[in-house]
PDB file of C-alpha atoms in Angstrom:
ATOM      1  CA  ASN X   7      -5.299  -0.169 -19.263  1.00  0.00           C
ATOM      2  CA  ALA X   8      -5.027   2.984 -17.230  1.00  0.00           C
ATOM      3  CA  GLY X   9      -2.823   2.723 -14.180  1.00  0.00           C
ATOM      4  CA  VAL X  10       0.666   2.954 -12.774  1.00  0.00           C
ATOM      5  CA  THR X  11       3.597   1.550 -14.725  1.00  0.00           C
ATOM      6  CA  GLN X  12       6.914   0.722 -13.083  1.00  0.00           C
ATOM      7  CA  THR X  13      10.172  -0.260 -14.701  1.00  0.00           C
ATOM      8  CA  PRO X  14      12.168  -2.392 -14.381  1.00  0.00           C
ATOM      9  CA  LYS X  15      10.328  -5.336 -12.795  1.00  0.00           C
ATOM     10  CA  PHE X  16      13.504  -6.988 -11.556  1.00  0.00           C
ATOM     11  CA  GLN X  17      17.026  -5.708 -10.941  1.00  0.00           C
ATOM     12  CA  VAL X  18      20.204  -7.029  -9.349  1.00  0.00           C
ATOM     13  CA  LEU X  19      22.823  -4.491  -8.322  1.00  0.00           C
ATOM     14  CA  LYS X  20      26.244  -4.752  -6.802  1.00  0.00           C
ATOM     15  CA  THR X  21      26.924  -2.774  -3.648  1.00  0.00           C
ATOM     16  CA  GLY X  22      27.833   0.785  -4.580  1.00  0.00           C
ATOM     17  CA  GLN X  23      26.133   0.788  -7.967  1.00  0.00           C
ATOM     18  CA  SER X  24      23.468   3.337  -8.795  1.00  0.00           C
ATOM     19  CA  MET X  25      20.145   3.019 -10.561  1.00  0.00           C
ATOM     20  CA  THR X  26      16.854   4.788 -11.132  1.00  0.00           C
ATOM     21  CA  LEU X  27      13.439   3.207 -10.780  1.00  0.00           C
ATOM     22  CA  GLN X  28      10.892   4.692 -13.131  1.00  0.00           C
ATOM     23  CA  CYS X  29       7.196   5.250 -12.443  1.00  0.00           C
ATOM     24  CA  ALA X  30       4.499   6.756 -14.654  1.00  0.00           C
ATOM     25  CA  GLN X  31       0.744   7.132 -14.188  1.00  0.00           C
ATOM     26  CA  ASP X  32      -1.864   8.058 -16.759  1.00  0.00           C
ATOM     27  CA  MET X  33      -4.755   8.913 -14.434  1.00  0.00           C
ATOM     28  CA  ASN X  34      -3.872  12.605 -14.080  1.00  0.00           C
ATOM     29  CA  HIS X  35      -3.301  12.149 -10.350  1.00  0.00           C
ATOM     30  CA  ASN X  36      -1.571  14.925  -8.457  1.00  0.00           C
ATOM     31  CA  SER X  37      -0.028  12.830  -5.677  1.00  0.00           C
ATOM     32  CA  MET X  38       2.573  10.106  -6.189  1.00  0.00           C
ATOM     33  CA  TYR X  39       4.445   7.904  -3.732  1.00  0.00           C
ATOM     34  CA  TRP X  40       7.313   5.486  -3.423  1.00  0.00           C
ATOM     35  CA  TYR X  41       7.052   2.665  -0.891  1.00  0.00           C
ATOM     36  CA  ARG X  42       9.290  -0.228  -0.029  1.00  0.00           C
ATOM     37  CA  GLN X  43       7.915  -3.529   1.147  1.00  0.00           C
ATOM     38  CA  ASP X  44       9.922  -5.876   3.338  1.00  0.00           C
ATOM     39  CA  PRO X  45       8.711  -9.164   4.854  1.00  0.00           C
ATOM     40  CA  GLY X  46       6.713  -8.592   8.013  1.00  0.00           C
ATOM     41  CA  MET X  47       7.063  -4.817   7.825  1.00  0.00           C
ATOM     42  CA  GLY X  48       4.299  -3.819   5.492  1.00  0.00           C
ATOM     43  CA  LEU X  49       4.660  -0.828   3.204  1.00  0.00           C
ATOM     44  CA  ARG X  50       6.927   1.973   4.334  1.00  0.00           C
ATOM     45  CA  LEU X  51       6.893   5.383   2.725  1.00  0.00           C
ATOM     46  CA  ILE X  52      10.209   6.481   1.198  1.00  0.00           C
ATOM     47  CA  TYR X  53       9.308   9.727  -0.561  1.00  0.00           C
ATOM     48  CA  TYR X  54       6.190  11.337  -1.869  1.00  0.00           C
ATOM     49  CA  SER X  55       5.156  14.139  -4.165  1.00  0.00           C
ATOM     50  CA  ALA X  56       1.919  15.846  -3.230  1.00  0.00           C
ATOM     51  CA  SER X  57       1.831  17.683  -6.537  1.00  0.00           C
ATOM     52  CA  GLU X  58       3.984  18.421  -9.548  1.00  0.00           C
ATOM     53  CA  GLY X  59       7.029  20.396  -8.500  1.00  0.00           C
ATOM     54  CA  THR X  60       7.084  19.222  -4.878  1.00  0.00           C
ATOM     55  CA  THR X  61       8.753  16.269  -3.171  1.00  0.00           C
ATOM     56  CA  ASP X  62       9.037  15.384   0.490  1.00  0.00           C
ATOM     57  CA  LYS X  63      10.676  12.744   2.640  1.00  0.00           C
ATOM     58  CA  GLY X  64       8.685   9.905   4.075  1.00  0.00           C
ATOM     59  CA  GLU X  65       9.468   7.460   6.847  1.00  0.00           C
ATOM     60  CA  VAL X  66      12.619   5.876   5.344  1.00  0.00           C
ATOM     61  CA  PRO X  67      14.261   8.334   2.899  1.00  0.00           C
ATOM     62  CA  ASN X  68      17.946   7.686   3.657  1.00  0.00           C
ATOM     63  CA  GLY X  69      19.879   6.426   0.655  1.00  0.00           C
ATOM     64  CA  TYR X  70      17.270   7.569  -1.865  1.00  0.00           C
ATOM     65  CA  ASN X  71      16.466  10.592  -3.975  1.00  0.00           C
ATOM     66  CA  VAL X  72      13.427  11.335  -6.100  1.00  0.00           C
ATOM     67  CA  SER X  73      12.469  13.483  -9.045  1.00  0.00           C
ATOM     68  CA  ARG X  74       8.954  14.517 -10.034  1.00  0.00           C
ATOM     69  CA  LEU X  75       9.749  14.948 -13.690  1.00  0.00           C
ATOM     70  CA  ASN X  76       6.240  16.076 -14.636  1.00  0.00           C
ATOM     71  CA  LYS X  77       2.718  15.285 -13.510  1.00  0.00           C
ATOM     72  CA  ARG X  78       2.916  11.754 -14.887  1.00  0.00           C
ATOM     73  CA  GLU X  79       6.376  10.628 -13.821  1.00  0.00           C
ATOM     74  CA  PHE X  80       8.032  10.156 -10.440  1.00  0.00           C
ATOM     75  CA  SER X  81      11.427   8.443 -10.318  1.00  0.00           C
ATOM     76  CA  LEU X  82      13.374   6.972  -7.404  1.00  0.00           C
ATOM     77  CA  ARG X  83      17.168   6.947  -7.476  1.00  0.00           C
ATOM     78  CA  LEU X  84      19.630   4.903  -5.465  1.00  0.00           C
ATOM     79  CA  GLU X  85      22.990   6.672  -5.696  1.00  0.00           C
ATOM     80  CA  SER X  86      25.071   3.978  -3.988  1.00  0.00           C
ATOM     81  CA  ALA X  87      23.122   0.780  -3.443  1.00  0.00           C
ATOM     82  CA  ALA X  88      23.503  -1.140  -0.187  1.00  0.00           C
ATOM     83  CA  PRO X  89      22.332  -4.668   0.716  1.00  0.00           C
ATOM     84  CA  SER X  90      19.848  -3.088   3.165  1.00  0.00           C
ATOM     85  CA  GLN X  91      18.040  -1.670   0.139  1.00  0.00           C
ATOM     86  CA  THR X  92      17.133  -5.133  -1.083  1.00  0.00           C
ATOM     87  CA  SER X  93      13.363  -4.931  -1.187  1.00  0.00           C
ATOM     88  CA  VAL X  94      10.293  -4.698  -3.373  1.00  0.00           C
ATOM     89  CA  TYR X  95       9.540  -1.125  -4.384  1.00  0.00           C
ATOM     90  CA  PHE X  96       6.063   0.113  -5.195  1.00  0.00           C
ATOM     91  CA  CYS X  97       5.011   3.338  -6.796  1.00  0.00           C
ATOM     92  CA  ALA X  98       1.483   4.601  -6.183  1.00  0.00           C
ATOM     93  CA  SER X  99      -0.673   7.559  -7.113  1.00  0.00           C
ATOM     94  CA  THR X 100      -3.907   9.020  -5.822  1.00  0.00           C
ATOM     95  CA  GLU X 101      -6.278  11.938  -5.827  1.00  0.00           C
ATOM     96  CA  PHE X 102      -7.507  11.049  -2.345  1.00  0.00           C
ATOM     97  CA  LYS X 103     -10.917  10.288  -3.681  1.00  0.00           C
ATOM     98  CA  ARG X 104     -12.648   6.992  -3.043  1.00  0.00           C
ATOM     99  CA  GLY X 105     -10.347   4.079  -3.717  1.00  0.00           C
ATOM    100  CA  GLY X 106      -7.138   5.376  -2.212  1.00  0.00           C
ATOM    101  CA  TYR X 107      -3.979   4.483  -4.003  1.00  0.00           C
ATOM    102  CA  THR X 108      -3.449   2.855  -7.354  1.00  0.00           C
ATOM    103  CA  PHE X 109      -0.260   0.812  -7.155  1.00  0.00           C
ATOM    104  CA  GLY X 110       2.188  -0.293  -9.776  1.00  0.00           C
ATOM    105  CA  SER X 111       3.206  -3.932 -10.026  1.00  0.00           C
ATOM    106  CA  GLY X 112       6.470  -3.369  -8.197  1.00  0.00           C
ATOM    107  CA  THR X 113      10.225  -3.592  -8.761  1.00  0.00           C
ATOM    108  CA  ARG X 114      12.042  -6.415  -7.036  1.00  0.00           C
ATOM    109  CA  LEU X 115      15.546  -5.147  -6.260  1.00  0.00           C
ATOM    110  CA  THR X 116      18.400  -7.278  -4.947  1.00  0.00           C
ATOM    111  CA  VAL X 117      21.675  -5.688  -3.870  1.00  0.00           C
ATOM    112  CA  VAL X 118      24.564  -8.112  -3.517  1.00  0.00           C
TER     113      VAL X 118
ATOM    114  CA  GLY U  21       3.689   6.924  17.091  1.00  0.00           C
ATOM    115  CA  GLU U  22       0.217   6.057  15.957  1.00  0.00           C
ATOM    116  CA  SER U  23      -0.041   3.171  13.551  1.00  0.00           C
ATOM    117  CA  VAL U  24      -2.243   0.612  11.940  1.00  0.00           C
ATOM    118  CA  GLY U  25      -1.761  -2.982  12.998  1.00  0.00           C
ATOM    119  CA  LEU U  26      -3.176  -6.440  12.523  1.00  0.00           C
ATOM    120  CA  HIS U  27      -3.991  -9.045  15.156  1.00  0.00           C
ATOM    121  CA  LEU U  28      -3.161 -12.117  13.058  1.00  0.00           C
ATOM    122  CA  PRO U  29      -0.217 -12.351  10.686  1.00  0.00           C
ATOM    123  CA  THR U  30      -1.510 -15.586   9.071  1.00  0.00           C
ATOM    124  CA  LEU U  31      -4.923 -17.134   8.634  1.00  0.00           C
ATOM    125  CA  SER U  32      -5.814 -20.512   7.139  1.00  0.00           C
ATOM    126  CA  VAL U  33      -9.416 -21.319   6.242  1.00  0.00           C
ATOM    127  CA  GLN U  34     -11.199 -24.117   4.480  1.00  0.00           C
ATOM    128  CA  GLU U  35     -12.567 -23.409   1.035  1.00  0.00           C
ATOM    129  CA  GLY U  36     -16.198 -22.386   1.369  1.00  0.00           C
ATOM    130  CA  ASP U  37     -15.857 -21.104   4.926  1.00  0.00           C
ATOM    131  CA  ASN U  38     -16.047 -17.457   5.883  1.00  0.00           C
ATOM    132  CA  SER U  39     -12.853 -15.538   6.650  1.00  0.00           C
ATOM    133  CA  ILE U  40     -12.432 -12.695   9.086  1.00  0.00           C
ATOM    134  CA  ILE U  41      -9.311 -10.548   9.017  1.00  0.00           C
ATOM    135  CA  ASN U  42      -8.866  -8.009  11.795  1.00  0.00           C
ATOM    136  CA  CYS U  43      -7.078  -4.700  12.089  1.00  0.00           C
ATOM    137  CA  ALA U  44      -6.513  -2.317  14.996  1.00  0.00           C
ATOM    138  CA  TYR U  45      -5.855   1.353  14.488  1.00  0.00           C
ATOM    139  CA  SER U  46      -4.923   4.008  16.985  1.00  0.00           C
ATOM    140  CA  ASN U  47      -5.416   7.323  15.200  1.00  0.00           C
ATOM    141  CA  SER U  48      -8.837   8.510  16.291  1.00  0.00           C
ATOM    142  CA  ALA U  49      -8.699  11.284  13.679  1.00  0.00           C
ATOM    143  CA  SER U  50      -8.638   8.829  10.779  1.00  0.00           C
ATOM    144  CA  ASP U  51     -11.753   9.257   8.680  1.00  0.00           C
ATOM    145  CA  TYR U  52     -11.274   6.823   5.834  1.00  0.00           C
ATOM    146  CA  PHE U  53     -10.132   3.206   5.738  1.00  0.00           C
ATOM    147  CA  ILE U  54      -9.343   0.808   2.927  1.00  0.00           C
ATOM    148  CA  TRP U  55      -8.687  -2.891   2.634  1.00  0.00           C
ATOM    149  CA  TYR U  56      -6.210  -3.937  -0.015  1.00  0.00           C
ATOM    150  CA  LYS U  57      -5.489  -7.391  -1.439  1.00  0.00           C
ATOM    151  CA  GLN U  58      -2.007  -8.260  -2.639  1.00  0.00           C
ATOM    152  CA  GLU U  59      -1.477 -11.388  -4.684  1.00  0.00           C
ATOM    153  CA  SER U  60       1.981 -12.841  -5.115  1.00  0.00           C
ATOM    154  CA  GLY U  61       4.146 -10.745  -7.404  1.00  0.00           C
ATOM    155  CA  LYS U  62       1.610  -7.943  -7.737  1.00  0.00           C
ATOM    156  CA  GLY U  63       0.926  -4.590  -6.180  1.00  0.00           C
ATOM    157  CA  PRO U  64      -1.864  -4.099  -3.638  1.00  0.00           C
ATOM    158  CA  GLN U  65      -5.338  -3.712  -5.116  1.00  0.00           C
ATOM    159  CA  PHE U  66      -8.359  -1.958  -3.655  1.00  0.00           C
ATOM    160  CA  ILE U  67     -11.027  -4.278  -2.256  1.00  0.00           C
ATOM    161  CA  ILE U  68     -13.394  -2.149  -0.217  1.00  0.00           C
ATOM    162  CA  ASP U  69     -13.409   1.055   1.758  1.00  0.00           C
ATOM    163  CA  ILE U  70     -15.366   2.678   4.550  1.00  0.00           C
ATOM    164  CA  ARG U  71     -15.668   6.174   5.908  1.00  0.00           C
ATOM    165  CA  SER U  72     -15.750   6.910   9.600  1.00  0.00           C
ATOM    166  CA  ASN U  73     -19.394   7.980   9.468  1.00  0.00           C
ATOM    167  CA  MET U  74     -20.345   4.365   8.683  1.00  0.00           C
ATOM    168  CA  ASP U  75     -19.990   1.157  10.676  1.00  0.00           C
ATOM    169  CA  LYS U  76     -20.589  -1.376   7.909  1.00  0.00           C
ATOM    170  CA  ARG U  77     -20.180  -1.555   4.169  1.00  0.00           C
ATOM    171  CA  GLN U  78     -20.826  -4.504   1.903  1.00  0.00           C
ATOM    172  CA  GLY U  79     -19.402  -5.445  -1.437  1.00  0.00           C
ATOM    173  CA  GLN U  80     -19.477  -8.597  -3.469  1.00  0.00           C
ATOM    174  CA  ARG U  81     -18.674 -11.379  -0.938  1.00  0.00           C
ATOM    175  CA  VAL U  82     -16.805  -8.876   1.239  1.00  0.00           C
ATOM    176  CA  THR U  83     -17.956  -6.797   4.172  1.00  0.00           C
ATOM    177  CA  VAL U  84     -15.978  -4.253   6.146  1.00  0.00           C
ATOM    178  CA  LEU U  85     -16.949  -3.457   9.715  1.00  0.00           C
ATOM    179  CA  LEU U  86     -15.722  -0.413  11.593  1.00  0.00           C
ATOM    180  CA  ASN U  87     -15.935  -0.093  15.352  1.00  0.00           C
ATOM    181  CA  LYS U  88     -14.746   3.388  16.253  1.00  0.00           C
ATOM    182  CA  THR U  89     -15.270   2.834  19.961  1.00  0.00           C
ATOM    183  CA  VAL U  90     -12.457   0.291  20.128  1.00  0.00           C
ATOM    184  CA  LYS U  91     -10.681   1.460  16.958  1.00  0.00           C
ATOM    185  CA  HIS U  92     -11.122  -1.839  15.189  1.00  0.00           C
ATOM    186  CA  LEU U  93     -11.610  -2.697  11.540  1.00  0.00           C
ATOM    187  CA  SER U  94     -12.416  -6.093  10.075  1.00  0.00           C
ATOM    188  CA  LEU U  95     -12.758  -7.628   6.644  1.00  0.00           C
ATOM    189  CA  GLN U  96     -15.157 -10.502   6.206  1.00  0.00           C
ATOM    190  CA  ILE U  97     -14.964 -12.701   3.132  1.00  0.00           C
ATOM    191  CA  ALA U  98     -17.926 -14.975   2.534  1.00  0.00           C
ATOM    192  CA  ALA U  99     -17.523 -18.453   1.024  1.00  0.00           C
ATOM    193  CA  THR U 100     -13.755 -18.140   0.739  1.00  0.00           C
ATOM    194  CA  GLN U 101     -12.351 -19.338  -2.563  1.00  0.00           C
ATOM    195  CA  PRO U 102      -8.822 -20.385  -3.622  1.00  0.00           C
ATOM    196  CA  GLY U 103      -8.523 -17.102  -5.519  1.00  0.00           C
ATOM    197  CA  ASP U 104      -8.852 -15.262  -2.216  1.00  0.00           C
ATOM    198  CA  SER U 105      -5.434 -16.524  -1.124  1.00  0.00           C
ATOM    199  CA  ALA U 106      -3.333 -13.383  -0.752  1.00  0.00           C
ATOM    200  CA  VAL U 107      -1.990 -10.899   1.751  1.00  0.00           C
ATOM    201  CA  TYR U 108      -4.563  -8.414   3.004  1.00  0.00           C
ATOM    202  CA  PHE U 109      -3.678  -4.958   4.275  1.00  0.00           C
ATOM    203  CA  CYS U 110      -5.769  -2.425   6.044  1.00  0.00           C
ATOM    204  CA  ALA U 111      -4.847   1.208   5.586  1.00  0.00           C
ATOM    205  CA  GLU U 112      -6.006   4.405   7.222  1.00  0.00           C
ATOM    206  CA  ASN U 113      -5.994   7.867   5.729  1.00  0.00           C
ATOM    207  CA  ILE U 114      -4.205  10.272   8.021  1.00  0.00           C
ATOM    208  CA  ARG U 115      -2.476  13.612   8.077  1.00  0.00           C
ATOM    209  CA  ASP U 116       0.893  13.397   9.767  1.00  0.00           C
ATOM    210  CA  ASN U 117       4.415  14.719   9.355  1.00  0.00           C
ATOM    211  CA  TYR U 118       4.427  13.233   5.858  1.00  0.00           C
ATOM    212  CA  GLY U 119       1.318  15.086   4.751  1.00  0.00           C
ATOM    213  CA  GLN U 120      -1.875  13.340   3.833  1.00  0.00           C
ATOM    214  CA  ASN U 121      -1.250   9.711   3.090  1.00  0.00           C
ATOM    215  CA  PHE U 122      -2.271   6.162   3.881  1.00  0.00           C
ATOM    216  CA  VAL U 123      -0.584   4.191   6.647  1.00  0.00           C
ATOM    217  CA  PHE U 124      -0.521   0.428   6.204  1.00  0.00           C
ATOM    218  CA  GLY U 125      -0.363  -2.432   8.640  1.00  0.00           C
ATOM    219  CA  PRO U 126       2.059  -5.343   8.152  1.00  0.00           C
ATOM    220  CA  GLY U 127      -0.572  -7.492   6.450  1.00  0.00           C
ATOM    221  CA  THR U 128      -2.309 -10.826   7.049  1.00  0.00           C
ATOM    222  CA  ARG U 129      -1.650 -13.767   4.806  1.00  0.00           C
ATOM    223  CA  LEU U 130      -4.825 -15.693   3.988  1.00  0.00           C
ATOM    224  CA  SER U 131      -4.368 -19.299   2.887  1.00  0.00           C
ATOM    225  CA  VAL U 132      -7.366 -21.170   1.542  1.00  0.00           C
ATOM    226  CA  LEU U 133      -7.217 -24.912   2.143  1.00  0.00           C
ATOM    227  CA  PRO U 134      -8.896 -27.330  -0.307  1.00  0.00           C
TER     228      PRO U 134
END
C-alpha cells in the first residue's frame, strides 16, 4: 500500500549512542516532517523539509539532525542520545491538498 | 504563541451513544482544519476535514462543526462503537516561523464503555 514507511519500529539506546531513523514515502510528496510524541504533549515538530534539497528546524530541533536524501527519503539522526529523547517519533508527508499529512506508523525509542 | 488546544483530555461514552470531542484554536488566519484518529501503536489517520468557508461537514458517522466566531471546532461521532476507542487530535493549517504546517493539540482519549 502507498504511504509512509518508518524503520525501525522499536529501538533501545544507551545514553551517548547514535542512531538514524529512516523514513520513506511513495506518494511523490514534496514536504516531509519529523514529529515526536510525548504523553500529554501532542505532536511536536522537530524538523521539516518543504521540498527536496531543503531542511528547516521546527519547534524542538536540539539534539537532532536531518537529511533529505532525495524526494522519497527523509532521515532523522540522533548524534548522542539522551534520556530526554525517549519518545515516539513519527514521520509524515504532505502536498497540502485535502487530507493533510500521511503519517508513518512510528518509531518507539527508549534511551537508558 | 498561538496554538490548538482541547477542552477535555479524556472522554468515556457508552457504546451506541454519540460522542462530542471539542477543540479550541486561536489562530484566526487558519483556513483548514483536520481531525485525526490515533489508535494504540499506530500513527494518526485522517478522519475528516473542513475549510474555513464552511461551518459543517459530514462523513460516515462523523460530523465536524466549525464556529469561527469563538474559534471552536468539534468532532461528533454518532452511535459510538468499540472501534472508535482512540486518541483524537484536531489540527490547524497555519503559516508560522516553521513554514506552512499543521499544529496539533494534545489530543483527547475516547474510551467506549460496553
